[in-house]
Amino acid sequence: DVKVTQSSRYLVKRTGEKVFLECVQDMDHENMFWYRQDPGLGLRLIYFSYDVKMKEKGDIPEGYSVSREKKERFSLILESASTNQTSMYLCASSRIGPQETQYFGPGTRLLVL
Amino acid sequence: QKEVEQNSGPLSVPEGAIASLNCTYSDRGSQSFFWYRQYSGKSPELIMFIYSNGDKEDGRFTAQLNKASQYVSLLIRDSQPSDSATYLCAVYTGRRALTFGSGTRLQVQP
């Protein structure tokens, strides 16, 4: 059974803190993605990775960085959290190819105070 | 113009009716198209995908693709209250990642 897990379901952080969100997939997928989802704005791609140590910027990378040291694990880092980064963060993974489904993790709801 | 556009809704249909959800996209080079369902507070889950012009059926769901007109639709037959959710259209344009619309909220009235 397909499985993508995220390290936390809910997080509360203070402005200026460094925040780590972790995602693990057990399907040996090459691609991994980080999205944020906000009401009325839909899913927006922050970063994705198509191989270990490889990353590409998505549509809204500012204020974020990522790390992929192992194939199954993809981390999203907020270097200095700000209130406008309060959001739902969704991780996904897929095989390479135009017909490959993206499978999502349960999401992390982050509140930055 | 957004790359993938959906009417935000809510689309309200009575139980047992056909729900029709529509999506338009701007990139003519788009290769494949996905419909995800997302319940409130949950993550998106795939319903079906389509990559050839025409219809594709899976149980009560039918995806329709018209590349010339750049739209894709999802029909839900015999709608049930459990179908009440937000439906996300996603498009693969060859840049490795999917581009998502903002979703249409469907309400099925018992």
Short mmCIF file of N, CA, C and O in Angstrom, two decimals, chain A residues 9 31 33 35 37 40-43 45 48 50 56 59 88 90 96-107 109, chain B residues 2-3 31-34 36 38 41-46 49 51 86 88 92 94-103:
data_model
loop_
_atom_site.label_atom_id
_atom_site.label_comp_id
_atom_site.label_asym_id
_atom_site.label_seq_id
_atom_site.Cartn_x
_atom_site.Cartn_y
_atom_site.Cartn_z
N ARG A 9 1.38 16.53 12.30
CA ARG A 9 0.09 16.97 11.75
C ARG A 9 -0.16 18.43 12.05
O ARG A 9 -0.76 19.14 11.25
N ASN A 31 10.43 11.14 -7.69
CA ASN A 31 10.01 12.53 -7.47
C ASN A 31 9.42 12.73 -6.09
O ASN A 31 8.63 11.90 -5.61
N PHE A 33 7.71 16.19 -3.71
CA PHE A 33 7.21 17.56 -3.87
C PHE A 33 6.79 18.13 -2.53
O PHE A 33 6.30 17.41 -1.66
N TYR A 35 4.15 21.23 -1.36
CA TYR A 35 3.15 22.22 -1.71
C TYR A 35 2.69 22.92 -0.44
O TYR A 35 2.74 22.35 0.65
N GLN A 37 -1.02 24.87 0.77
CA GLN A 37 -2.41 25.05 0.36
C GLN A 37 -3.06 26.09 1.23
O GLN A 37 -3.09 25.96 2.46
N GLY A 40 -8.71 29.48 -1.28
CA GLY A 40 -8.85 30.31 -2.47
C GLY A 40 -7.66 30.31 -3.40
O GLY A 40 -7.76 30.76 -4.55
N LEU A 41 -6.53 29.79 -2.94
CA LEU A 41 -5.32 29.80 -3.76
C LEU A 41 -4.93 28.41 -4.25
O LEU A 41 -4.05 28.26 -5.09
N GLY A 42 -5.56 27.40 -3.72
CA GLY A 42 -5.27 26.05 -4.17
C GLY A 42 -3.92 25.56 -3.72
O GLY A 42 -3.30 26.10 -2.79
N LEU A 43 -3.42 24.55 -4.39
CA LEU A 43 -2.11 23.97 -4.10
C LEU A 43 -1.04 24.71 -4.90
O LEU A 43 -1.12 24.80 -6.12
N LEU A 45 3.13 24.94 -5.66
CA LEU A 45 4.36 24.17 -5.55
C LEU A 45 5.48 25.04 -5.00
O LEU A 45 5.78 26.11 -5.53
N PHE A 48 10.48 20.93 -5.67
CA PHE A 48 10.42 19.50 -5.89
C PHE A 48 11.81 18.94 -6.14
O PHE A 48 12.77 19.69 -6.41
N TYR A 50 13.82 15.47 -8.06
CA TYR A 50 13.65 14.31 -8.93
C TYR A 50 14.74 13.26 -8.70
O TYR A 50 14.79 12.24 -9.39
N GLU A 56 14.52 21.46 -7.56
CA GLU A 56 14.15 22.55 -8.45
C GLU A 56 13.13 23.43 -7.76
O GLU A 56 12.27 22.93 -7.03
N ASP A 59 6.82 27.33 -7.76
CA ASP A 59 6.26 28.66 -8.03
C ASP A 59 6.49 29.66 -6.90
O ASP A 59 6.50 30.86 -7.14
N MET A 88 -1.27 25.14 5.33
CA MET A 88 -1.22 23.69 5.29
C MET A 88 -0.12 23.30 4.31
O MET A 88 -0.10 23.77 3.17
N LEU A 90 1.73 20.26 2.27
CA LEU A 90 1.49 18.91 1.78
C LEU A 90 2.71 18.40 1.02
O LEU A 90 3.24 19.09 0.15
N ILE A 96 8.65 8.98 -12.12
CA ILE A 96 8.87 9.93 -13.22
C ILE A 96 7.96 9.56 -14.38
O ILE A 96 7.82 8.38 -14.71
N GLY A 97 7.35 10.56 -14.99
CA GLY A 97 6.54 10.30 -16.18
C GLY A 97 5.24 11.07 -16.16
O GLY A 97 4.71 11.38 -15.09
N PRO A 98 4.69 11.39 -17.35
CA PRO A 98 3.50 12.24 -17.43
C PRO A 98 2.22 11.56 -16.94
O PRO A 98 1.24 12.25 -16.68
N GLN A 99 2.22 10.26 -16.82
CA GLN A 99 1.00 9.58 -16.40
C GLN A 99 1.13 9.01 -14.99
O GLN A 99 0.30 8.20 -14.57
N GLU A 100 2.12 9.46 -14.29
CA GLU A 100 2.34 8.94 -12.94
C GLU A 100 1.58 9.76 -11.91
O GLU A 100 1.67 10.98 -11.87
N THR A 101 0.87 9.08 -11.06
CA THR A 101 0.07 9.72 -10.02
C THR A 101 0.95 10.27 -8.93
O THR A 101 1.94 9.65 -8.53
N GLN A 102 0.58 11.43 -8.42
CA GLN A 102 1.22 11.95 -7.21
C GLN A 102 0.41 11.48 -6.01
O GLN A 102 -0.81 11.62 -5.98
N TYR A 103 1.11 10.93 -5.03
CA TYR A 103 0.47 10.48 -3.79
C TYR A 103 0.84 11.46 -2.68
O TYR A 103 2.01 11.79 -2.52
N PHE A 104 -0.17 11.85 -1.94
CA PHE A 104 0.02 12.89 -0.94
C PHE A 104 0.12 12.31 0.47
O PHE A 104 -0.53 11.31 0.80
N GLY A 105 0.89 12.99 1.30
CA GLY A 105 0.90 12.73 2.72
C GLY A 105 -0.30 13.39 3.38
O GLY A 105 -1.07 14.09 2.72
N PRO A 106 -0.46 13.21 4.70
CA PRO A 106 -1.64 13.72 5.41
C PRO A 106 -1.62 15.23 5.62
O PRO A 106 -2.64 15.82 5.96
N GLY A 107 -0.47 15.86 5.42
CA GLY A 107 -0.39 17.32 5.59
C GLY A 107 0.07 17.73 6.98
O GLY A 107 -0.13 17.01 7.96
N ARG A 109 -0.33 21.14 9.36
CA ARG A 109 -0.91 22.47 9.51
C ARG A 109 0.02 23.28 10.40
O ARG A 109 0.18 22.95 11.58
N LYS B 2 -4.79 32.32 -15.08
CA LYS B 2 -4.27 31.18 -14.35
C LYS B 2 -4.04 30.04 -15.32
O LYS B 2 -4.74 29.88 -16.31
N GLU B 3 -3.05 29.18 -14.98
CA GLU B 3 -2.74 28.06 -15.86
C GLU B 3 -3.85 27.02 -15.87
O GLU B 3 -4.11 26.40 -16.89
N GLN B 31 0.03 17.35 -21.19
CA GLN B 31 0.05 15.96 -21.63
C GLN B 31 -0.95 15.06 -20.94
O GLN B 31 -1.46 14.12 -21.53
N SER B 32 -1.17 15.31 -19.68
CA SER B 32 -2.09 14.43 -18.94
C SER B 32 -2.79 15.24 -17.86
O SER B 32 -2.31 16.30 -17.45
N PHE B 33 -3.93 14.70 -17.42
CA PHE B 33 -4.86 15.47 -16.61
C PHE B 33 -5.40 14.56 -15.51
O PHE B 33 -5.75 13.40 -15.76
N PHE B 34 -5.44 15.13 -14.31
CA PHE B 34 -5.79 14.33 -13.14
C PHE B 34 -6.93 15.00 -12.40
O PHE B 34 -7.01 16.22 -12.32
N TYR B 36 -8.44 14.97 -8.54
CA TYR B 36 -8.27 14.58 -7.15
C TYR B 36 -9.49 15.02 -6.36
O TYR B 36 -10.10 16.05 -6.64
N GLN B 38 -10.69 16.00 -2.41
CA GLN B 38 -10.13 16.38 -1.12
C GLN B 38 -11.26 16.67 -0.15
O GLN B 38 -12.02 17.63 -0.32
N GLY B 41 -10.07 19.05 5.59
CA GLY B 41 -9.07 18.67 6.58
C GLY B 41 -8.20 17.48 6.19
O GLY B 41 -7.34 17.07 6.97
N LYS B 42 -8.44 16.95 5.00
CA LYS B 42 -7.67 15.78 4.54
C LYS B 42 -6.82 16.16 3.34
O LYS B 42 -6.94 17.24 2.78
N SER B 43 -5.95 15.24 2.93
CA SER B 43 -5.10 15.50 1.77
C SER B 43 -5.79 14.99 0.51
O SER B 43 -6.69 14.16 0.56
N PRO B 44 -5.37 15.49 -0.66
CA PRO B 44 -5.99 15.05 -1.92
C PRO B 44 -5.74 13.57 -2.20
O PRO B 44 -4.67 13.05 -1.92
N GLU B 45 -6.74 12.93 -2.80
CA GLU B 45 -6.59 11.54 -3.23
C GLU B 45 -7.05 11.44 -4.68
O GLU B 45 -8.02 12.08 -5.08
N LEU B 46 -6.33 10.64 -5.46
CA LEU B 46 -6.61 10.54 -6.89
C LEU B 46 -7.94 9.84 -7.15
O LEU B 46 -8.24 8.79 -6.55
N PHE B 49 -7.24 9.66 -13.91
CA PHE B 49 -6.50 10.53 -14.82
C PHE B 49 -6.88 10.18 -16.25
O PHE B 49 -7.39 9.09 -16.54
N TYR B 51 -5.47 11.03 -20.52
CA TYR B 51 -4.47 11.68 -21.36
C TYR B 51 -4.84 11.67 -22.84
O TYR B 51 -4.16 12.29 -23.66
N THR B 86 -14.07 18.85 -2.09
CA THR B 86 -13.49 19.74 -3.10
C THR B 86 -12.77 18.89 -4.13
O THR B 86 -12.02 17.97 -3.77
N LEU B 88 -10.16 18.75 -7.22
CA LEU B 88 -9.02 19.47 -7.78
C LEU B 88 -8.66 18.90 -9.15
O LEU B 88 -8.50 17.68 -9.30
N TYR B 92 -0.43 17.97 -16.11
CA TYR B 92 1.01 17.73 -16.28
C TYR B 92 1.43 18.39 -17.58
O TYR B 92 0.96 18.04 -18.65
N GLY B 94 4.80 18.76 -18.50
CA GLY B 94 6.14 18.36 -18.91
C GLY B 94 7.24 18.96 -18.07
O GLY B 94 8.42 18.74 -18.34
N ARG B 95 6.89 19.71 -17.06
CA ARG B 95 7.88 20.30 -16.17
C ARG B 95 8.02 19.49 -14.89
O ARG B 95 8.37 20.02 -13.85
N ARG B 96 7.72 18.21 -14.99
CA ARG B 96 7.88 17.24 -13.90
C ARG B 96 6.77 17.32 -12.85
O ARG B 96 6.38 16.31 -12.30
N ALA B 97 6.33 18.53 -12.50
CA ALA B 97 5.35 18.66 -11.43
C ALA B 97 3.97 18.94 -12.02
O ALA B 97 3.84 19.42 -13.14
N LEU B 98 2.93 18.64 -11.27
CA LEU B 98 1.57 18.95 -11.66
C LEU B 98 1.25 20.40 -11.30
O LEU B 98 1.74 20.92 -10.32
N THR B 99 0.41 21.01 -12.14
CA THR B 99 -0.15 22.33 -11.81
C THR B 99 -1.61 22.12 -11.44
O THR B 99 -2.37 21.52 -12.21
N PHE B 100 -1.98 22.61 -10.27
CA PHE B 100 -3.33 22.38 -9.75
C PHE B 100 -4.20 23.61 -9.93
O PHE B 100 -3.73 24.74 -9.81
N GLY B 101 -5.49 23.36 -10.18
CA GLY B 101 -6.47 24.41 -10.06
C GLY B 101 -6.80 24.61 -8.59
O GLY B 101 -6.37 23.84 -7.73
N SER B 102 -7.59 25.64 -8.31
CA SER B 102 -7.91 25.95 -6.91
C SER B 102 -9.07 25.13 -6.37
O SER B 102 -9.38 25.20 -5.19
N GLY B 103 -9.70 24.33 -7.25
CA GLY B 103 -10.70 23.38 -6.78
C GLY B 103 -12.13 23.89 -6.87
O GLY B 103 -12.39 25.09 -6.80
#
